[in-house]
mmCIF file of C-alpha atoms in Angstrom:
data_model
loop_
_atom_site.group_PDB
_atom_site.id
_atom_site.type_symbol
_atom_site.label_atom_id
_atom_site.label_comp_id
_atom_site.label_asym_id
_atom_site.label_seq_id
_atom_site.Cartn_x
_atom_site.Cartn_y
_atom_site.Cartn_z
ATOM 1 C CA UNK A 1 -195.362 35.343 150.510
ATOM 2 C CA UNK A 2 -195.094 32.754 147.908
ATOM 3 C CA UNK A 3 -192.548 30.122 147.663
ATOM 4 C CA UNK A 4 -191.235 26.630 146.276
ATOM 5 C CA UNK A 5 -189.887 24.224 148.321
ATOM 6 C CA UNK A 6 -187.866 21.276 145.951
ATOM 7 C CA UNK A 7 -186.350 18.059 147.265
ATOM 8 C CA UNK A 8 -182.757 18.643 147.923
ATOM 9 C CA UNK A 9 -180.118 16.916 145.210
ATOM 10 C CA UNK A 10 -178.084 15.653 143.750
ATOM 11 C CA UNK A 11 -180.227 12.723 142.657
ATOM 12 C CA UNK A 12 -178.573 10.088 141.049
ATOM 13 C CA UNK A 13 -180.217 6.882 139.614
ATOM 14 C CA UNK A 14 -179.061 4.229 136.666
ATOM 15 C CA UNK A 15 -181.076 4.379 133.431
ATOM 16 C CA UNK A 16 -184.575 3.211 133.183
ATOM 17 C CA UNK A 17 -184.930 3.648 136.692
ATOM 18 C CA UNK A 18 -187.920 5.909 138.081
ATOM 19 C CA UNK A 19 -187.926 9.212 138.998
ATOM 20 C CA UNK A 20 -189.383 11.546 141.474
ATOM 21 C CA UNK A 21 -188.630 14.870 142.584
ATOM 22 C CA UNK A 22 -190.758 16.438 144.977
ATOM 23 C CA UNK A 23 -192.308 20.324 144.662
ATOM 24 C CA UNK A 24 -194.703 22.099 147.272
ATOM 25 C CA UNK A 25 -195.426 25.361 147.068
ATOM 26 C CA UNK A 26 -197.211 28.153 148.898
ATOM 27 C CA UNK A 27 -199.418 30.758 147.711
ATOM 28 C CA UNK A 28 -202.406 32.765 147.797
ATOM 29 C CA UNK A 29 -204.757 32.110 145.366
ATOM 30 C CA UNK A 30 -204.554 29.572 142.217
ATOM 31 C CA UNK A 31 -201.032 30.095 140.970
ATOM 32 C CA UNK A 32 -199.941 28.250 137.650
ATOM 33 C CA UNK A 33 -197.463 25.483 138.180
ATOM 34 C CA UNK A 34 -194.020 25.112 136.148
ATOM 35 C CA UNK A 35 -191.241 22.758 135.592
ATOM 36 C CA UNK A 36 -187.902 24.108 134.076
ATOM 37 C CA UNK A 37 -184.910 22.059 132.697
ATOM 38 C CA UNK A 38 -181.365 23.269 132.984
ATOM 39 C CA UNK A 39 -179.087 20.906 130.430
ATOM 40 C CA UNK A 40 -175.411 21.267 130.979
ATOM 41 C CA UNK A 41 -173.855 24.452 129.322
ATOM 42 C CA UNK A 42 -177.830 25.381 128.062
ATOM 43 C CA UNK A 43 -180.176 27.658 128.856
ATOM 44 C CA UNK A 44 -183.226 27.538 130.729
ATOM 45 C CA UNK A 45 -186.369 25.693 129.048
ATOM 46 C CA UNK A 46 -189.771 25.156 129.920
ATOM 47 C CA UNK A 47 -190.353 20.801 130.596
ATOM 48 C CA UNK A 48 -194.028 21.136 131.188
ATOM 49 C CA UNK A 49 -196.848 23.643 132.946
ATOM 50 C CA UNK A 50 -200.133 23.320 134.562
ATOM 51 C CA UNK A 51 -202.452 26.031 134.936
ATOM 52 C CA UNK A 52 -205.114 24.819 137.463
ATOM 53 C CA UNK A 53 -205.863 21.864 140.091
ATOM 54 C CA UNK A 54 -206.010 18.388 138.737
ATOM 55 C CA UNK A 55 -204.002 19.465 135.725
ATOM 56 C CA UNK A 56 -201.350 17.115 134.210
ATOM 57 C CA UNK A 57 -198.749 18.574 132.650
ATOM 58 C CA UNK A 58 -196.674 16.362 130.456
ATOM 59 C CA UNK A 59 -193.769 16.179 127.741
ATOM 60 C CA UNK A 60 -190.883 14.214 126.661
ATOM 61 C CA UNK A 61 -191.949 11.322 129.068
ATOM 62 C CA UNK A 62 -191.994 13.442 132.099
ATOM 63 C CA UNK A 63 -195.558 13.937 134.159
ATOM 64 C CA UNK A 64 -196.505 16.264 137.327
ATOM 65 C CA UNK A 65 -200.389 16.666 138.408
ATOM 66 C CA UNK A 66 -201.413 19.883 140.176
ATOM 67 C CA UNK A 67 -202.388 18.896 143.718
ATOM 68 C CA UNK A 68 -204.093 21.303 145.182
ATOM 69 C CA UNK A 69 -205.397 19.725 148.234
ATOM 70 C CA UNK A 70 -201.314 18.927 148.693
ATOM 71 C CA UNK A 71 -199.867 22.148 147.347
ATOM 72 C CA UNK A 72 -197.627 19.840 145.238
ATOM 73 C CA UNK A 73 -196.288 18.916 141.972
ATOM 74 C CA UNK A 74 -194.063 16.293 142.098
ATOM 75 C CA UNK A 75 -191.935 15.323 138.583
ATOM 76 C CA UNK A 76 -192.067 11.876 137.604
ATOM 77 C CA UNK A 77 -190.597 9.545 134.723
ATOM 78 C CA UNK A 78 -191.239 5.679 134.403
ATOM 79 C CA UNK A 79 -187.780 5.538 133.069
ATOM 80 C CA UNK A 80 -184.803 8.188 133.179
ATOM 81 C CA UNK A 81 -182.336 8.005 130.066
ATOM 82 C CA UNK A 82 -178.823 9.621 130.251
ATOM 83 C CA UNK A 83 -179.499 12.247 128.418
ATOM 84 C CA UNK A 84 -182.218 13.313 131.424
ATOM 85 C CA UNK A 85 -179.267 14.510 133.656
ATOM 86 C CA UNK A 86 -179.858 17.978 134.004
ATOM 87 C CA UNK A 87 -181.140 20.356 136.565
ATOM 88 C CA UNK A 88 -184.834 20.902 137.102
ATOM 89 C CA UNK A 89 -185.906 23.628 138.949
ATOM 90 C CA UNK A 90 -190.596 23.846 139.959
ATOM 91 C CA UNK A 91 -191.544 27.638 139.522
ATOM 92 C CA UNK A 92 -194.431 29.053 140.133
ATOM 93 C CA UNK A 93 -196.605 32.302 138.958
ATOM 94 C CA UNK A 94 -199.642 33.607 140.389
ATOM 95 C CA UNK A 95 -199.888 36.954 138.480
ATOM 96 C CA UNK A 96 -201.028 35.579 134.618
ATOM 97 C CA UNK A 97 -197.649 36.615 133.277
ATOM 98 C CA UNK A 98 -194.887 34.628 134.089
ATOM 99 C CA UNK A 99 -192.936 36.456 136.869
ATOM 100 C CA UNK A 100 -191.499 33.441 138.225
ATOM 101 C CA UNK A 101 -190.880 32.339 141.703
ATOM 102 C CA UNK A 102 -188.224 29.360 141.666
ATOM 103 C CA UNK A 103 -187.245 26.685 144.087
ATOM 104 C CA UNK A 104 -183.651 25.636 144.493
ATOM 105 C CA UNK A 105 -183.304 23.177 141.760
ATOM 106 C CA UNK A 106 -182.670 19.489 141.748
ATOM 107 C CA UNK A 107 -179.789 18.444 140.541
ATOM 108 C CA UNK A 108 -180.164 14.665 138.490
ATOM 109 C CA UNK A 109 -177.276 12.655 136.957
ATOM 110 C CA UNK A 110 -178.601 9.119 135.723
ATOM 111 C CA UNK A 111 -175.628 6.647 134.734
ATOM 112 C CA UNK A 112 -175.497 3.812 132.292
ATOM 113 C CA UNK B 1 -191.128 30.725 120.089
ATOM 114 C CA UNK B 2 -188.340 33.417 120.066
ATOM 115 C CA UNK B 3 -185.255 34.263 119.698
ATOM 116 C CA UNK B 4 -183.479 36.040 122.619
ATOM 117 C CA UNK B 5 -179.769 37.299 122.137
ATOM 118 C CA UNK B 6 -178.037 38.341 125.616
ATOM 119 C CA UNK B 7 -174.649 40.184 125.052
ATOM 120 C CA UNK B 8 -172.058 39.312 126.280
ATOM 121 C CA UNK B 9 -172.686 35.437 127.123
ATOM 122 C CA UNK B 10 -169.572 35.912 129.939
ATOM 123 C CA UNK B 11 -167.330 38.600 130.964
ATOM 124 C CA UNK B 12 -164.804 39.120 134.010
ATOM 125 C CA UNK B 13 -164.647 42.567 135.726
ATOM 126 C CA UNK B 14 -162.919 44.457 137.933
ATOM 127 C CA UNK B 15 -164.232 45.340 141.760
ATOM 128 C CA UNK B 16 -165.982 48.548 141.435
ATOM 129 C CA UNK B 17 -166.559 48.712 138.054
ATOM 130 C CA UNK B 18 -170.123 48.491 136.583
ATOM 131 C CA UNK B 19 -171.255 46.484 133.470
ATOM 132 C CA UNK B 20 -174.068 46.556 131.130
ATOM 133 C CA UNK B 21 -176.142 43.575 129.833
ATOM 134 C CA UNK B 22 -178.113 43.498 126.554
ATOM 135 C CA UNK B 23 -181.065 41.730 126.035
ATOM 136 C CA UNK B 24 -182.474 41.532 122.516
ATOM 137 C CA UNK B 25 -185.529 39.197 121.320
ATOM 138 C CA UNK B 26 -186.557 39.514 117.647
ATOM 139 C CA UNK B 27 -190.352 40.223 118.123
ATOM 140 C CA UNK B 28 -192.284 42.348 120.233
ATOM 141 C CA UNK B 29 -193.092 40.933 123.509
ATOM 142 C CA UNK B 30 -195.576 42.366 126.166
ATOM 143 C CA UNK B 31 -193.358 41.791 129.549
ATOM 144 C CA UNK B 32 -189.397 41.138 129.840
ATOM 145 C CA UNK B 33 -187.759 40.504 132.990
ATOM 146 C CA UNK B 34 -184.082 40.324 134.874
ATOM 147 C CA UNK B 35 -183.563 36.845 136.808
ATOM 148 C CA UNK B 36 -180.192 36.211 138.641
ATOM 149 C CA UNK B 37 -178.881 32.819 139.328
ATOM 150 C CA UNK B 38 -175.848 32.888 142.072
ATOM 151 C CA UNK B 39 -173.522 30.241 142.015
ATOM 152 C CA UNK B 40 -175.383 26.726 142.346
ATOM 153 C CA UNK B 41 -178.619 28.298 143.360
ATOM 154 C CA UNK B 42 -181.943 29.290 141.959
ATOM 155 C CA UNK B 43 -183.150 32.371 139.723
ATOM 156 C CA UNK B 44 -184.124 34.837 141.528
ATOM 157 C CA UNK B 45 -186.305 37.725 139.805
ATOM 158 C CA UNK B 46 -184.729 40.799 140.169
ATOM 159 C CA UNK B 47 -186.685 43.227 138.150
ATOM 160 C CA UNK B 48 -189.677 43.487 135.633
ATOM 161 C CA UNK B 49 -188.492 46.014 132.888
ATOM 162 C CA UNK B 50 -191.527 48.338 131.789
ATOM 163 C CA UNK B 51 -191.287 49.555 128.468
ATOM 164 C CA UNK B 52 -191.069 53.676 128.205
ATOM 165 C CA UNK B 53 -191.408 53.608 132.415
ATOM 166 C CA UNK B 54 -189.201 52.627 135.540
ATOM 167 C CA UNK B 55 -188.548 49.264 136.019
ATOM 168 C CA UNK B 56 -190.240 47.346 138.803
ATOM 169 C CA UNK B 57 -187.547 45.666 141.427
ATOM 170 C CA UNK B 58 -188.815 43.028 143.612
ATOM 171 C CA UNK B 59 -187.276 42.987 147.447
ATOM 172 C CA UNK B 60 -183.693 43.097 148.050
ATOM 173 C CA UNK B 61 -182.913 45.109 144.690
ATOM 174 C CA UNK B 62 -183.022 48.663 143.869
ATOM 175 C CA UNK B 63 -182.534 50.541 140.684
ATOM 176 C CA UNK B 64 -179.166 52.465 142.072
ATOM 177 C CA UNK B 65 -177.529 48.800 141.999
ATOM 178 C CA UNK B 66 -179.266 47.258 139.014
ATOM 179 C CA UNK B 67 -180.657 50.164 137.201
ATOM 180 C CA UNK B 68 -182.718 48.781 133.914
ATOM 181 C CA UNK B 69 -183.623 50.023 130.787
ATOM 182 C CA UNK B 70 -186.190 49.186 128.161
ATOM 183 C CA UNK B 71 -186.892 51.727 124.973
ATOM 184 C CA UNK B 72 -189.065 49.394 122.641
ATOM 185 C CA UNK B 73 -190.865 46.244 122.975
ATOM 186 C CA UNK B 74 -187.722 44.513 121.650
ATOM 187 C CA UNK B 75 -184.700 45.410 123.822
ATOM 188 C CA UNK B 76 -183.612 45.798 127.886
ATOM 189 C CA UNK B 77 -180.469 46.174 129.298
ATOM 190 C CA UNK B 78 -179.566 45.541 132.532
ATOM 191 C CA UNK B 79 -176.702 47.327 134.633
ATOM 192 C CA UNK B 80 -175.033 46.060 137.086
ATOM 193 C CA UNK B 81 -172.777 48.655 139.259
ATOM 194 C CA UNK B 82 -170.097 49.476 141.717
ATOM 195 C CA UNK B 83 -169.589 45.358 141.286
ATOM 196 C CA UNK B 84 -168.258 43.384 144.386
ATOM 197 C CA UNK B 85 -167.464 39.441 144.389
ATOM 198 C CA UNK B 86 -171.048 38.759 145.287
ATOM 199 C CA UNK B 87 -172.430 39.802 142.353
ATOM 200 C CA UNK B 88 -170.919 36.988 140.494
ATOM 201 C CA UNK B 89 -173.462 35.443 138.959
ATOM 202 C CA UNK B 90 -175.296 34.269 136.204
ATOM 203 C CA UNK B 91 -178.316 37.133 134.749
ATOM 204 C CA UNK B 92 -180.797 35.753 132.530
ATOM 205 C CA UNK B 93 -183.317 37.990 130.755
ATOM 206 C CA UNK B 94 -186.741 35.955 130.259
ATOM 207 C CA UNK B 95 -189.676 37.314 127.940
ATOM 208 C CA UNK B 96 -193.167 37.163 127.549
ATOM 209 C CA UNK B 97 -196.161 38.034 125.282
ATOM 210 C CA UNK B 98 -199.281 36.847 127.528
ATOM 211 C CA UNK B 99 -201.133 35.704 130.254
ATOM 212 C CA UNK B 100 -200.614 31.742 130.639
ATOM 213 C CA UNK B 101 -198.487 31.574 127.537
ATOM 214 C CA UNK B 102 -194.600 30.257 127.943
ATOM 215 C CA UNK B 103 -192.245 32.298 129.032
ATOM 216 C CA UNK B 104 -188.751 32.253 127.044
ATOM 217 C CA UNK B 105 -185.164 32.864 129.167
ATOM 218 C CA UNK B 106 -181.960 33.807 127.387
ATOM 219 C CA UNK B 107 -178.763 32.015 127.386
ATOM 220 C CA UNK B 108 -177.905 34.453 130.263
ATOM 221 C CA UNK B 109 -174.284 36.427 131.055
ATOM 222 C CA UNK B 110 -172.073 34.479 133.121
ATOM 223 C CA UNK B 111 -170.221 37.757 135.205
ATOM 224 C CA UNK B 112 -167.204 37.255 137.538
ATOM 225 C CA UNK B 113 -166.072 39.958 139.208
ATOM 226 C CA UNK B 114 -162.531 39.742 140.992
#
């Protein structure tokens, strides 16, 4: 079946430092590719989406390309801020609407 | 965007009790579904709610423990019964009007059961 596999947290870095957090997924077919952000004591939002291979999703300084040849979709920032510290969870959905499937979540607390 | 209302944002039951959980978003929307988080893991999809029809539970769930209504294109509730400890959890209600468009989650119910 399909699933997300997310680098384990908690990953902690100082501000303006660079981030990565690694997604791979498996799946049949092309499935769209999600980030989600989890801010303390908020809901769940959408960071950024990409719908097929060599897609770049991007927003609010954050990037991930859809590898397909990698089944990946790694999160990057050139420089983290405090207020990044959340937890980000990859998703992905392979049926058009967005019936999620989630990976673990990575956990990120940037100091000052 | 929308606006989704889940009721009640937390509660604390009693073992073997059940509670219900409203979802309300203030336009129509084509799909809504039931996601639970357990404590310091990921969402899980429990359910798609189908308006006017059963609800479709993905594996692991069935509709005697998290039965699931939806009347109108507006509104689902979700029921969790006979609660235990492990169903302590956060349930989030997520909606959606099309294919490849952004789906929105609720603030979710945060449920303890003791």
């Amino acid at each position: 079946g399909n699933s997300v596999t997310q680098m384990e947290g908690p990953v902690t870095l100082s501000e303006e430092a660079f981030l990565t957090i690694n997604c791979t997924y498996t799946a049949t077919g092309y499935p769209s590719l999600f980030w989600y952000v989890q801010y303390p004591g908020e809901g769940l939002q959408l960071l950024l989406k990409a719908t097929k291979a060599d897609d770049k999703g991007s927003n609010k300084g954050f990037e991930a390309t859809y590898r397909k040849e990698t089944t990946s979709f790694h999160l990057e920032k050139g420089s983290v801020q405090v207020s990044d510290s959340a937890v980000y969870f990859c998703a992905l959905s392979d049926s058009g609407y967005n019936k999620l499937i989630f990976g673990a979540g990575t956990r990120l607390a940037v100091h000052p | 965007s929308a606006v989704i209302s889940q009721k009640p944002s937390r509660d604390i039951c009693q073992r073997g009790t059940s509670l219900t959980i409203q979802c309300q978003v203030d336009s129509q929307v084509t799909m809504m579904f039931w996601y639970r988080q357990q404590p310091g893991q990921s969402l899980t999809l429990i359910a798609t709610a189908n308006q006017g029809s059963e609800a479709t539970y993905e594996s692991g769930f069935v509709i005697d423990k998290f039965p699931i209504s939806r009347p109108n294109l507006t509104f689902s509730t979700l029921t969790v019964s006979n609660m235990s400890p492990e169903d302590s959890s956060i349930y989030l209600c997520s909606v959606d009007w099309a294919k490849d468009t952004e789906a929105f989650f609720g603030q979710g119910t945060r449920l303890t059961v003791v």
